[in-house]
Tab-separated table of C-alpha atoms in Angstrom:
chain	number	residue	atom	x	y	z
A	1	ALA	CA	112.014	184.771	39.387
A	2	GLN	CA	113.037	184.558	42.996
A	3	LYS	CA	112.805	187.240	45.590
A	4	VAL	CA	113.599	187.574	49.275
A	5	THR	CA	112.170	190.424	51.294
A	6	GLN	CA	113.444	191.552	54.658
A	7	ALA	CA	111.163	194.439	55.461
A	8	GLN	CA	112.917	195.424	58.672
A	9	THR	CA	115.859	197.583	57.727
A	10	GLU	CA	117.108	198.128	61.248
A	11	ILE	CA	116.080	196.905	64.702
A	12	SER	CA	117.405	198.158	67.984
A	13	VAL	CA	116.859	196.261	71.241
A	14	VAL	CA	118.270	196.275	74.714
A	15	GLU	CA	120.334	193.340	75.871
A	16	LYS	CA	118.299	190.334	77.056
A	17	GLU	CA	115.304	191.235	74.953
A	18	ASP	CA	113.993	188.718	72.446
A	19	VAL	CA	113.983	189.824	68.823
A	20	THR	CA	112.510	188.353	65.650
A	21	LEU	CA	113.855	189.057	62.192
A	22	ASP	CA	111.363	188.584	59.400
A	23	CYS	CA	111.979	186.996	56.024
A	24	VAL	CA	109.438	186.519	53.254
A	25	TYR	CA	110.331	184.804	50.012
A	26	GLU	CA	108.924	184.239	46.544
A	27	THR	CA	109.770	181.374	44.259
A	28	ARG	CA	108.094	179.212	41.665
A	29	ASP	CA	110.346	176.285	42.468
A	30	THR	CA	108.713	173.390	44.254
A	31	THR	CA	111.990	172.477	45.904
A	32	TYR	CA	114.171	175.120	47.449
A	33	TYR	CA	116.474	175.905	50.337
A	34	LEU	CA	116.392	178.825	52.709
A	35	PHE	CA	119.356	180.201	54.600
A	36	TRP	CA	120.297	182.747	57.196
A	37	TYR	CA	123.680	184.428	57.305
A	38	LYS	CA	125.169	186.812	59.856
A	39	GLN	CA	127.478	189.660	58.872
A	40	PRO	CA	129.147	191.139	61.977
A	41	PRO	CA	130.912	194.511	61.878
A	42	SER	CA	134.111	192.755	60.805
A	43	GLY	CA	132.404	192.095	57.462
A	44	GLU	CA	132.545	188.355	56.920
A	45	LEU	CA	129.406	186.365	56.118
A	46	VAL	CA	128.768	183.590	58.585
A	47	PHE	CA	126.464	180.709	57.722
A	48	LEU	CA	123.818	180.122	60.398
A	49	ILE	CA	121.247	177.675	59.086
A	50	ARG	CA	119.864	175.886	56.040
A	51	ARG	CA	116.311	174.640	55.725
A	52	ASN	CA	114.754	172.755	52.818
A	53	SER	CA	111.247	173.323	51.552
A	54	PHE	CA	110.030	169.905	52.657
A	55	ASP	CA	111.016	170.349	56.247
A	56	GLU	CA	108.752	172.732	58.110
A	57	GLN	CA	109.928	171.735	61.540
A	58	ASN	CA	111.114	174.640	63.576
A	59	GLU	CA	114.704	174.530	64.662
A	60	ILE	CA	116.397	175.708	67.811
A	61	SER	CA	120.103	176.138	68.329
A	62	GLY	CA	120.951	177.669	71.653
A	63	ARG	CA	119.476	181.162	71.753
A	64	TYR	CA	118.612	181.020	68.055
A	65	SER	CA	115.403	179.598	66.626
A	66	TRP	CA	113.873	179.568	63.186
A	67	ASN	CA	110.228	179.384	62.190
A	68	PHE	CA	109.533	178.179	58.652
A	69	GLN	CA	105.951	178.533	57.427
A	70	LYS	CA	105.371	177.503	53.841
A	71	SER	CA	101.777	178.729	53.919
A	72	THR	CA	102.955	182.297	54.393
A	73	SER	CA	106.294	181.899	52.568
A	74	SER	CA	108.144	183.045	55.643
A	75	PHE	CA	111.309	181.943	57.390
A	76	ASN	CA	111.676	184.052	60.507
A	77	PHE	CA	114.626	184.088	62.871
A	78	THR	CA	114.333	184.709	66.596
A	79	ILE	CA	117.140	185.505	68.985
A	80	THR	CA	116.226	184.895	72.606
A	81	ALA	CA	117.882	186.923	75.354
A	82	SER	CA	119.868	188.998	72.889
A	83	GLN	CA	123.467	189.923	73.613
A	84	VAL	CA	125.687	192.735	72.386
A	85	VAL	CA	127.651	190.195	70.327
A	86	ASP	CA	124.492	189.563	68.304
A	87	SER	CA	124.805	193.030	66.795
A	88	ALA	CA	125.226	192.448	63.073
A	89	VAL	CA	123.444	192.520	59.748
A	90	TYR	CA	121.438	189.374	59.149
A	91	PHE	CA	120.640	188.136	55.664
A	92	CYS	CA	117.998	185.680	54.576
A	93	ALA	CA	118.681	183.870	51.300
A	94	LEU	CA	116.978	181.451	48.940
A	95	ARG	CA	118.236	178.844	46.527
A	96	GLY	CA	115.766	177.320	44.104
A	97	MET	CA	116.446	173.748	43.048
A	98	ASP	CA	114.145	173.186	40.094
A	99	THR	CA	116.231	175.023	37.493
A	100	GLY	CA	119.606	173.877	38.707
A	101	ARG	CA	120.743	177.421	39.379
A	102	ARG	CA	123.027	177.178	42.348
A	103	ALA	CA	123.377	180.818	43.314
A	104	LEU	CA	121.700	182.348	46.333
A	105	THR	CA	119.203	185.186	46.138
A	106	PHE	CA	119.697	187.423	49.149
A	107	GLY	CA	117.369	189.763	50.959
A	108	SER	CA	118.522	193.285	51.671
A	109	GLY	CA	119.426	192.444	55.248
A	110	THR	CA	118.296	193.561	58.680
A	111	ARG	CA	120.718	195.469	60.860
A	112	LEU	CA	120.343	194.442	64.504
A	113	GLN	CA	121.734	196.688	67.191
A	114	VAL	CA	121.778	195.256	70.695
A	115	GLN	CA	122.385	197.938	73.282
A	116	PRO	CA	123.972	197.052	76.632
B	1	ASP	CA	140.096	173.461	57.072
B	2	ALA	CA	141.186	177.045	56.487
B	3	GLY	CA	137.896	178.076	54.937
B	4	VAL	CA	137.588	180.127	51.775
B	5	ILE	CA	140.649	182.302	51.290
B	6	GLN	CA	140.579	185.602	49.461
B	7	SER	CA	143.341	188.019	48.608
B	8	PRO	CA	143.956	190.819	48.889
B	9	ARG	CA	141.711	191.834	51.766
B	10	HIS	CA	141.871	195.470	50.771
B	11	GLU	CA	142.718	197.039	47.438
B	12	VAL	CA	142.915	200.704	46.607
B	13	THR	CA	143.583	201.581	43.018
B	14	GLU	CA	143.186	204.413	40.583
B	15	MET	CA	140.597	204.519	37.872
B	16	GLY	CA	141.787	202.797	34.751
B	17	GLN	CA	144.050	200.336	36.493
B	18	GLU	CA	143.662	196.576	36.285
B	19	VAL	CA	142.543	194.814	39.447
B	20	THR	CA	142.802	191.078	40.121
B	21	LEU	CA	141.017	189.445	43.030
B	22	ARG	CA	141.907	185.925	44.066
B	23	CYS	CA	140.043	183.105	45.728
B	24	LYS	CA	140.914	179.674	47.034
B	25	PRO	CA	137.791	177.603	47.770
B	26	ILE	CA	137.440	175.020	50.485
B	27	SER	CA	139.092	171.803	49.425
B	28	GLY	CA	136.571	169.347	47.998
B	29	HIS	CA	133.976	171.962	47.171
B	30	ASN	CA	132.983	171.796	43.530
B	31	SER	CA	131.102	175.068	43.058
B	32	LEU	CA	132.541	178.553	43.410
B	33	PHE	CA	130.710	181.848	43.398
B	34	TRP	CA	131.703	185.489	43.122
B	35	TYR	CA	129.358	188.008	44.740
B	36	ARG	CA	129.551	191.768	45.051
B	37	GLN	CA	128.153	193.765	47.962
B	38	THR	CA	127.308	197.438	47.738
B	39	MET	CA	125.053	199.684	49.780
B	40	MET	CA	122.849	200.386	46.791
B	41	ARG	CA	122.437	196.886	45.412
B	42	GLY	CA	123.146	194.647	48.368
B	43	LEU	CA	124.608	191.206	47.703
B	44	GLU	CA	124.460	190.197	44.064
B	45	LEU	CA	125.875	187.253	42.156
B	46	LEU	CA	128.456	188.014	39.531
B	47	ILE	CA	129.356	184.547	38.270
B	48	TYR	CA	129.592	180.976	39.420
B	49	PHE	CA	131.559	177.924	38.404
B	50	ASN	CA	130.762	174.262	38.768
B	51	ASN	CA	133.656	171.852	38.452
B	52	ASN	CA	135.764	174.765	37.166
B	53	VAL	CA	133.346	175.557	34.342
B	54	PRO	CA	131.526	178.915	34.281
B	55	ILE	CA	127.814	178.194	34.512
B	56	ASP	CA	126.123	181.538	34.968
B	57	ASP	CA	127.841	184.843	34.281
B	58	SER	CA	124.674	186.857	33.792
B	59	GLY	CA	125.574	189.003	36.777
B	60	MET	CA	128.872	190.193	35.374
B	61	PRO	CA	128.329	193.925	34.865
B	62	GLU	CA	130.096	194.357	31.562
B	63	ASP	CA	133.069	193.332	29.496
B	64	ARG	CA	135.435	194.988	31.908
B	65	PHE	CA	134.842	192.089	34.269
B	66	SER	CA	136.214	188.619	33.652
B	67	ALA	CA	136.602	185.534	35.836
B	68	LYS	CA	138.578	182.349	35.502
B	69	MET	CA	138.924	179.106	37.375
B	70	PRO	CA	141.953	177.293	35.966
B	71	ASN	CA	141.751	174.521	38.544
B	72	ALA	CA	139.663	173.333	41.475
B	73	SER	CA	141.639	175.313	44.019
B	74	PHE	CA	141.930	178.758	42.473
B	75	SER	CA	139.815	181.443	40.854
B	76	THR	CA	140.388	185.028	39.814
B	77	LEU	CA	138.100	187.950	39.171
B	78	LYS	CA	139.646	190.654	37.021
B	79	ILE	CA	138.456	194.183	36.357
B	80	GLN	CA	140.119	196.012	33.507
B	81	PRO	CA	139.907	198.969	33.417
B	82	SER	CA	138.546	199.684	36.858
B	83	GLU	CA	136.100	202.516	37.526
B	84	PRO	CA	135.006	204.245	40.755
B	85	ARG	CA	131.589	202.560	40.538
B	86	ASP	CA	133.327	199.198	40.910
B	87	SER	CA	134.109	200.093	44.525
B	88	ALA	CA	132.501	197.376	46.645
B	89	VAL	CA	133.233	194.329	48.741
B	90	TYR	CA	133.753	191.264	46.590
B	91	PHE	CA	133.031	187.914	48.174
B	92	CYS	CA	133.994	184.481	47.011
B	93	ALA	CA	132.007	181.491	48.250
B	94	SER	CA	132.219	177.762	47.742
B	95	VAL	CA	129.790	174.942	48.286
B	96	SER	CA	129.876	171.203	48.334
B	97	GLU	CA	126.944	169.798	46.422
B	98	GLY	CA	124.833	167.711	48.711
B	99	THR	CA	124.948	170.187	51.566
B	100	TYR	CA	124.018	173.311	49.552
B	101	GLU	CA	125.644	175.400	52.255
B	102	GLN	CA	127.696	178.228	50.800
B	103	TYR	CA	130.704	179.272	52.816
B	104	PHE	CA	132.033	182.734	52.196
B	105	GLY	CA	135.516	184.112	52.250
B	106	PRO	CA	136.339	187.261	54.232
B	107	GLY	CA	135.854	189.453	51.170
B	108	THR	CA	138.037	191.931	49.322
B	109	ARG	CA	137.207	195.579	49.881
B	110	LEU	CA	137.961	197.367	46.612
B	111	THR	CA	138.206	201.128	46.400
B	112	VAL	CA	138.714	202.731	43.021
B	113	THR	CA	139.600	206.420	43.167
């Protein structure tokens, strides 16, 4: 069975603060992919990043960075110098590859509020 | 590319009525997924298709729900009869194998009164 845990239900920060969203996963698959999606107030789900289980290099994209640590089964997401437009619900998701099941298992999401 | 297209964007219907949700995946994508999002259960998979064939429908709540994919560019999710507990946002997503990145449509917000 697969499971994704986002323990932080809601985070509130002031603009320009850095914020880290935590994601912990469980899987028995040896090969898997991890994802982050953003759901702004408008409701759509926006793909942010994909990372495979063999690539533990951290990734940076502008103000966004991701820290993948297989040893702790975590895939955390940091927003540097947060902006009001970052306010959204962020979902971490997992896709195991060993069984061929293509669907994503989502965490419960973290609601980020960035105050001006 | 236009992205994943879903219609309608909003649907309000009365209990007992039939509801049909539609999805057009991104051209060239060979897998299509239907998810449901509710406050209580979050995002959960209902069914997915690969090359138009249903692969996993274990998430379909009950016989009232059915899904079809008659061709590579169109899928429907039907609820008959609808019940108030079916109220949710229904997302369609497609993925091109090789990238494993699922792209979601804007969702259909269904309200059953």
